[in-house]
JSON list of C-alpha atoms in Angstrom, two decimals:
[
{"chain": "A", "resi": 10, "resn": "UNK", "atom": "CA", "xyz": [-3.12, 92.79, -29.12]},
{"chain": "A", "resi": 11, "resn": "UNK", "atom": "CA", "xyz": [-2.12, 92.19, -25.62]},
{"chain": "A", "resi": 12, "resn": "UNK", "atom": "CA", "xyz": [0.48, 89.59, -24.36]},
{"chain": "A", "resi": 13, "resn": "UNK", "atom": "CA", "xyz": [-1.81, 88.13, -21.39]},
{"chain": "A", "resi": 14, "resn": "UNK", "atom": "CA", "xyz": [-5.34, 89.32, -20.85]},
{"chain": "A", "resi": 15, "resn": "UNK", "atom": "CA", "xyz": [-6.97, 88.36, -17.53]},
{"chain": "A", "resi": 16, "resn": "UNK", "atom": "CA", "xyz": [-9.46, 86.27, -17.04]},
{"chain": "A", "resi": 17, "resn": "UNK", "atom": "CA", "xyz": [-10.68, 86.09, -13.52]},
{"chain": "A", "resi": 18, "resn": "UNK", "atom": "CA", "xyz": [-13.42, 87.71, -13.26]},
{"chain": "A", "resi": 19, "resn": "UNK", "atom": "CA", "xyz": [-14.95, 85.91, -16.35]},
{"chain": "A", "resi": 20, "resn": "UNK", "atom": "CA", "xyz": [-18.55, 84.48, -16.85]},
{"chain": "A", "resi": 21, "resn": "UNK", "atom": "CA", "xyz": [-19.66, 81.37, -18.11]},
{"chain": "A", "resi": 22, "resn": "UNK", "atom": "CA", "xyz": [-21.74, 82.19, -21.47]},
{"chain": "A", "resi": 23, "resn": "UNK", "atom": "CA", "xyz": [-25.30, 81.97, -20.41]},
{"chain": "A", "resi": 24, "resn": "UNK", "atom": "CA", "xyz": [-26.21, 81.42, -23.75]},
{"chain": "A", "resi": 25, "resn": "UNK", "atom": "CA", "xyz": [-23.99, 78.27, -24.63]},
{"chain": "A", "resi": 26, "resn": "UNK", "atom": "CA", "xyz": [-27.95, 76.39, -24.05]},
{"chain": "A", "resi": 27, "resn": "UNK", "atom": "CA", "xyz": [-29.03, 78.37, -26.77]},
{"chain": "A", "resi": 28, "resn": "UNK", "atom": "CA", "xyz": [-26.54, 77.35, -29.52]},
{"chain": "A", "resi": 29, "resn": "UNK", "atom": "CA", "xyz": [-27.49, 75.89, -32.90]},
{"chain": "A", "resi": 30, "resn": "UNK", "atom": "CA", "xyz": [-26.58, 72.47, -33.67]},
{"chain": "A", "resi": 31, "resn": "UNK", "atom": "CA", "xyz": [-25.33, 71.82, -37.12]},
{"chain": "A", "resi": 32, "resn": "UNK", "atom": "CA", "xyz": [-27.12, 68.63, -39.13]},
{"chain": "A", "resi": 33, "resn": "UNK", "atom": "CA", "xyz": [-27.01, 67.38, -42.40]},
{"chain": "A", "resi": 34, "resn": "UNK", "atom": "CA", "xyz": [-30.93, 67.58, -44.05]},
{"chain": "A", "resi": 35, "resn": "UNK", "atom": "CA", "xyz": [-32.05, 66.47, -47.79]},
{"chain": "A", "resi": 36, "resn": "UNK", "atom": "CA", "xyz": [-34.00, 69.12, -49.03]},
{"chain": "A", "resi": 37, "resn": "UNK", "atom": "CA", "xyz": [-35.19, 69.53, -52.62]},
{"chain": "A", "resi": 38, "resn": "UNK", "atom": "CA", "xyz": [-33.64, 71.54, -54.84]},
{"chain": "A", "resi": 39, "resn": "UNK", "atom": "CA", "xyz": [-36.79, 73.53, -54.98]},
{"chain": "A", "resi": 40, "resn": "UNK", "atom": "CA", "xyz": [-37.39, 74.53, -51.97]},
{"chain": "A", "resi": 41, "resn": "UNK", "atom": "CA", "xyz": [-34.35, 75.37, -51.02]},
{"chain": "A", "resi": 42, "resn": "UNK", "atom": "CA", "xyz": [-34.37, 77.54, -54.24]},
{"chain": "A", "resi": 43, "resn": "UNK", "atom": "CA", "xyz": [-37.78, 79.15, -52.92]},
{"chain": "A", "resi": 44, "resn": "UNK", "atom": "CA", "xyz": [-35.75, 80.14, -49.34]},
{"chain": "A", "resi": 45, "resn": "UNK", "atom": "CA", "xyz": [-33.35, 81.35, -51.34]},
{"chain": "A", "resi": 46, "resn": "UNK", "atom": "CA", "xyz": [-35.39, 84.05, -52.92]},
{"chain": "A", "resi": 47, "resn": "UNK", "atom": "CA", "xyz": [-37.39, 84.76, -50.24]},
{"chain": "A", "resi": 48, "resn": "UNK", "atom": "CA", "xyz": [-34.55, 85.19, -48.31]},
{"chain": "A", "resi": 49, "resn": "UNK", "atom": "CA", "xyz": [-32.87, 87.44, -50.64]},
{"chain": "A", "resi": 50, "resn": "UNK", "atom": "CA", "xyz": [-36.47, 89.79, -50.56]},
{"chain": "A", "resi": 51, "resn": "UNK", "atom": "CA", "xyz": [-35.92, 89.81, -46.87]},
{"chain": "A", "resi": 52, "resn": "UNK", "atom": "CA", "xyz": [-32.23, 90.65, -46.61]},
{"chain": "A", "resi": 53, "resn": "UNK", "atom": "CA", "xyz": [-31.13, 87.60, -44.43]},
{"chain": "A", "resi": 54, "resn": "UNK", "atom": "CA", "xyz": [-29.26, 84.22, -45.19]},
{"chain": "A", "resi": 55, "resn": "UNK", "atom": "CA", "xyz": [-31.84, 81.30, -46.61]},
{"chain": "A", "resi": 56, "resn": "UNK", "atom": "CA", "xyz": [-30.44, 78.89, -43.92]},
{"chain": "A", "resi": 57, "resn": "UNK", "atom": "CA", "xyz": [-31.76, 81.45, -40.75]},
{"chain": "A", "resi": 58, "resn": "UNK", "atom": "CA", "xyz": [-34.99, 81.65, -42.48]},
{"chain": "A", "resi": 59, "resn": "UNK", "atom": "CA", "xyz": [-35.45, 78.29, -42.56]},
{"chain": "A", "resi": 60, "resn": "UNK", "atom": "CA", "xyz": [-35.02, 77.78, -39.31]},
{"chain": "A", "resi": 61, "resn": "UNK", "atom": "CA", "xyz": [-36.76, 80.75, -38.33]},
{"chain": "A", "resi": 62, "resn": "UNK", "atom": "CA", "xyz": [-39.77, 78.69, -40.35]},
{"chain": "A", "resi": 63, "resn": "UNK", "atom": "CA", "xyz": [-39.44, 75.42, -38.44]},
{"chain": "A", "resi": 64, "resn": "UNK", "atom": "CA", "xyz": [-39.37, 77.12, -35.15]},
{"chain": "A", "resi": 65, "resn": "UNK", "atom": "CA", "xyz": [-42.65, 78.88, -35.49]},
{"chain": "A", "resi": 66, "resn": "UNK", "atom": "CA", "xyz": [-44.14, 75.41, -36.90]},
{"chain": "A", "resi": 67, "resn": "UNK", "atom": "CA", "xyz": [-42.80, 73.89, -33.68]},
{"chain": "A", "resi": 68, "resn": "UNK", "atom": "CA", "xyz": [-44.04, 76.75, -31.18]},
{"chain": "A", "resi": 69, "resn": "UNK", "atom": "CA", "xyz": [-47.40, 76.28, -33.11]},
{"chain": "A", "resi": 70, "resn": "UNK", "atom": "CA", "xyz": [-47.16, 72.39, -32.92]},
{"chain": "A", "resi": 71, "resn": "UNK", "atom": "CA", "xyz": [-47.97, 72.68, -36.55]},
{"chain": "A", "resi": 72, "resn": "UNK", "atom": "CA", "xyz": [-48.13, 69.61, -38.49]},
{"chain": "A", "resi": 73, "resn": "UNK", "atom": "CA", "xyz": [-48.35, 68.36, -41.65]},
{"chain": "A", "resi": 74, "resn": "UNK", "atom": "CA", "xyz": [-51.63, 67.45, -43.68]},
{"chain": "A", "resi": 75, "resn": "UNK", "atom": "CA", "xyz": [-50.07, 64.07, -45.12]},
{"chain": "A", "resi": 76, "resn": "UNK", "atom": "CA", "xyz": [-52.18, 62.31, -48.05]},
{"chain": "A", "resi": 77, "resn": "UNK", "atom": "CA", "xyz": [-50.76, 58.89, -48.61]},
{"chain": "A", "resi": 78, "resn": "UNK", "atom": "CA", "xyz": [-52.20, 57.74, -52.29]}
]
C-alpha cells in the first residue's frame, strides 16, 4: 500500500443517487423462506431478489388484489 495516494483529479461517484437504503421490514417466515429457495435456484442472495421483485411491481405500478372479509 502506498503512504499518500493523490486525489486531485478525483470524481464525485455518479452513482451515490443510486444507492440502496437499508430498512427494517416484517416479513413472514414463509415467504422469506420461499425467496430463499428461489434464490438459491437462481444463484443470487434472497435479499437482491426481493428487491429485484418489488422493483418490477413498482415499474409495472402493480398492485395488490386486497379482499377484506
Amino acid at each position: 500500500m502506498r503512504k499518500q495516494y493523490d486525489f486531485s483529479k478525483a470524481k464525485p461517484n455518479p452513482y451515490v443517487g443510486k444507492l440502496k437504503k437499508q430498512i427494517t421490514i416484517r416479513l413472514e417466515t414463509s415467504t422469506i423462506d420461499y425467496f430463499k429457495e428461489l434464490a438459491k435456484e437462481l444463484g443470487i442472495p434472497y435479499q437482491n431478489l426481493i428487491n429485484m421483485y418489488l422493483r418490477d411491481c413498482a415499474l409495472a405500478a402493480k398492485r395488490p388484489a386486497l379482499k377484506w372479509s
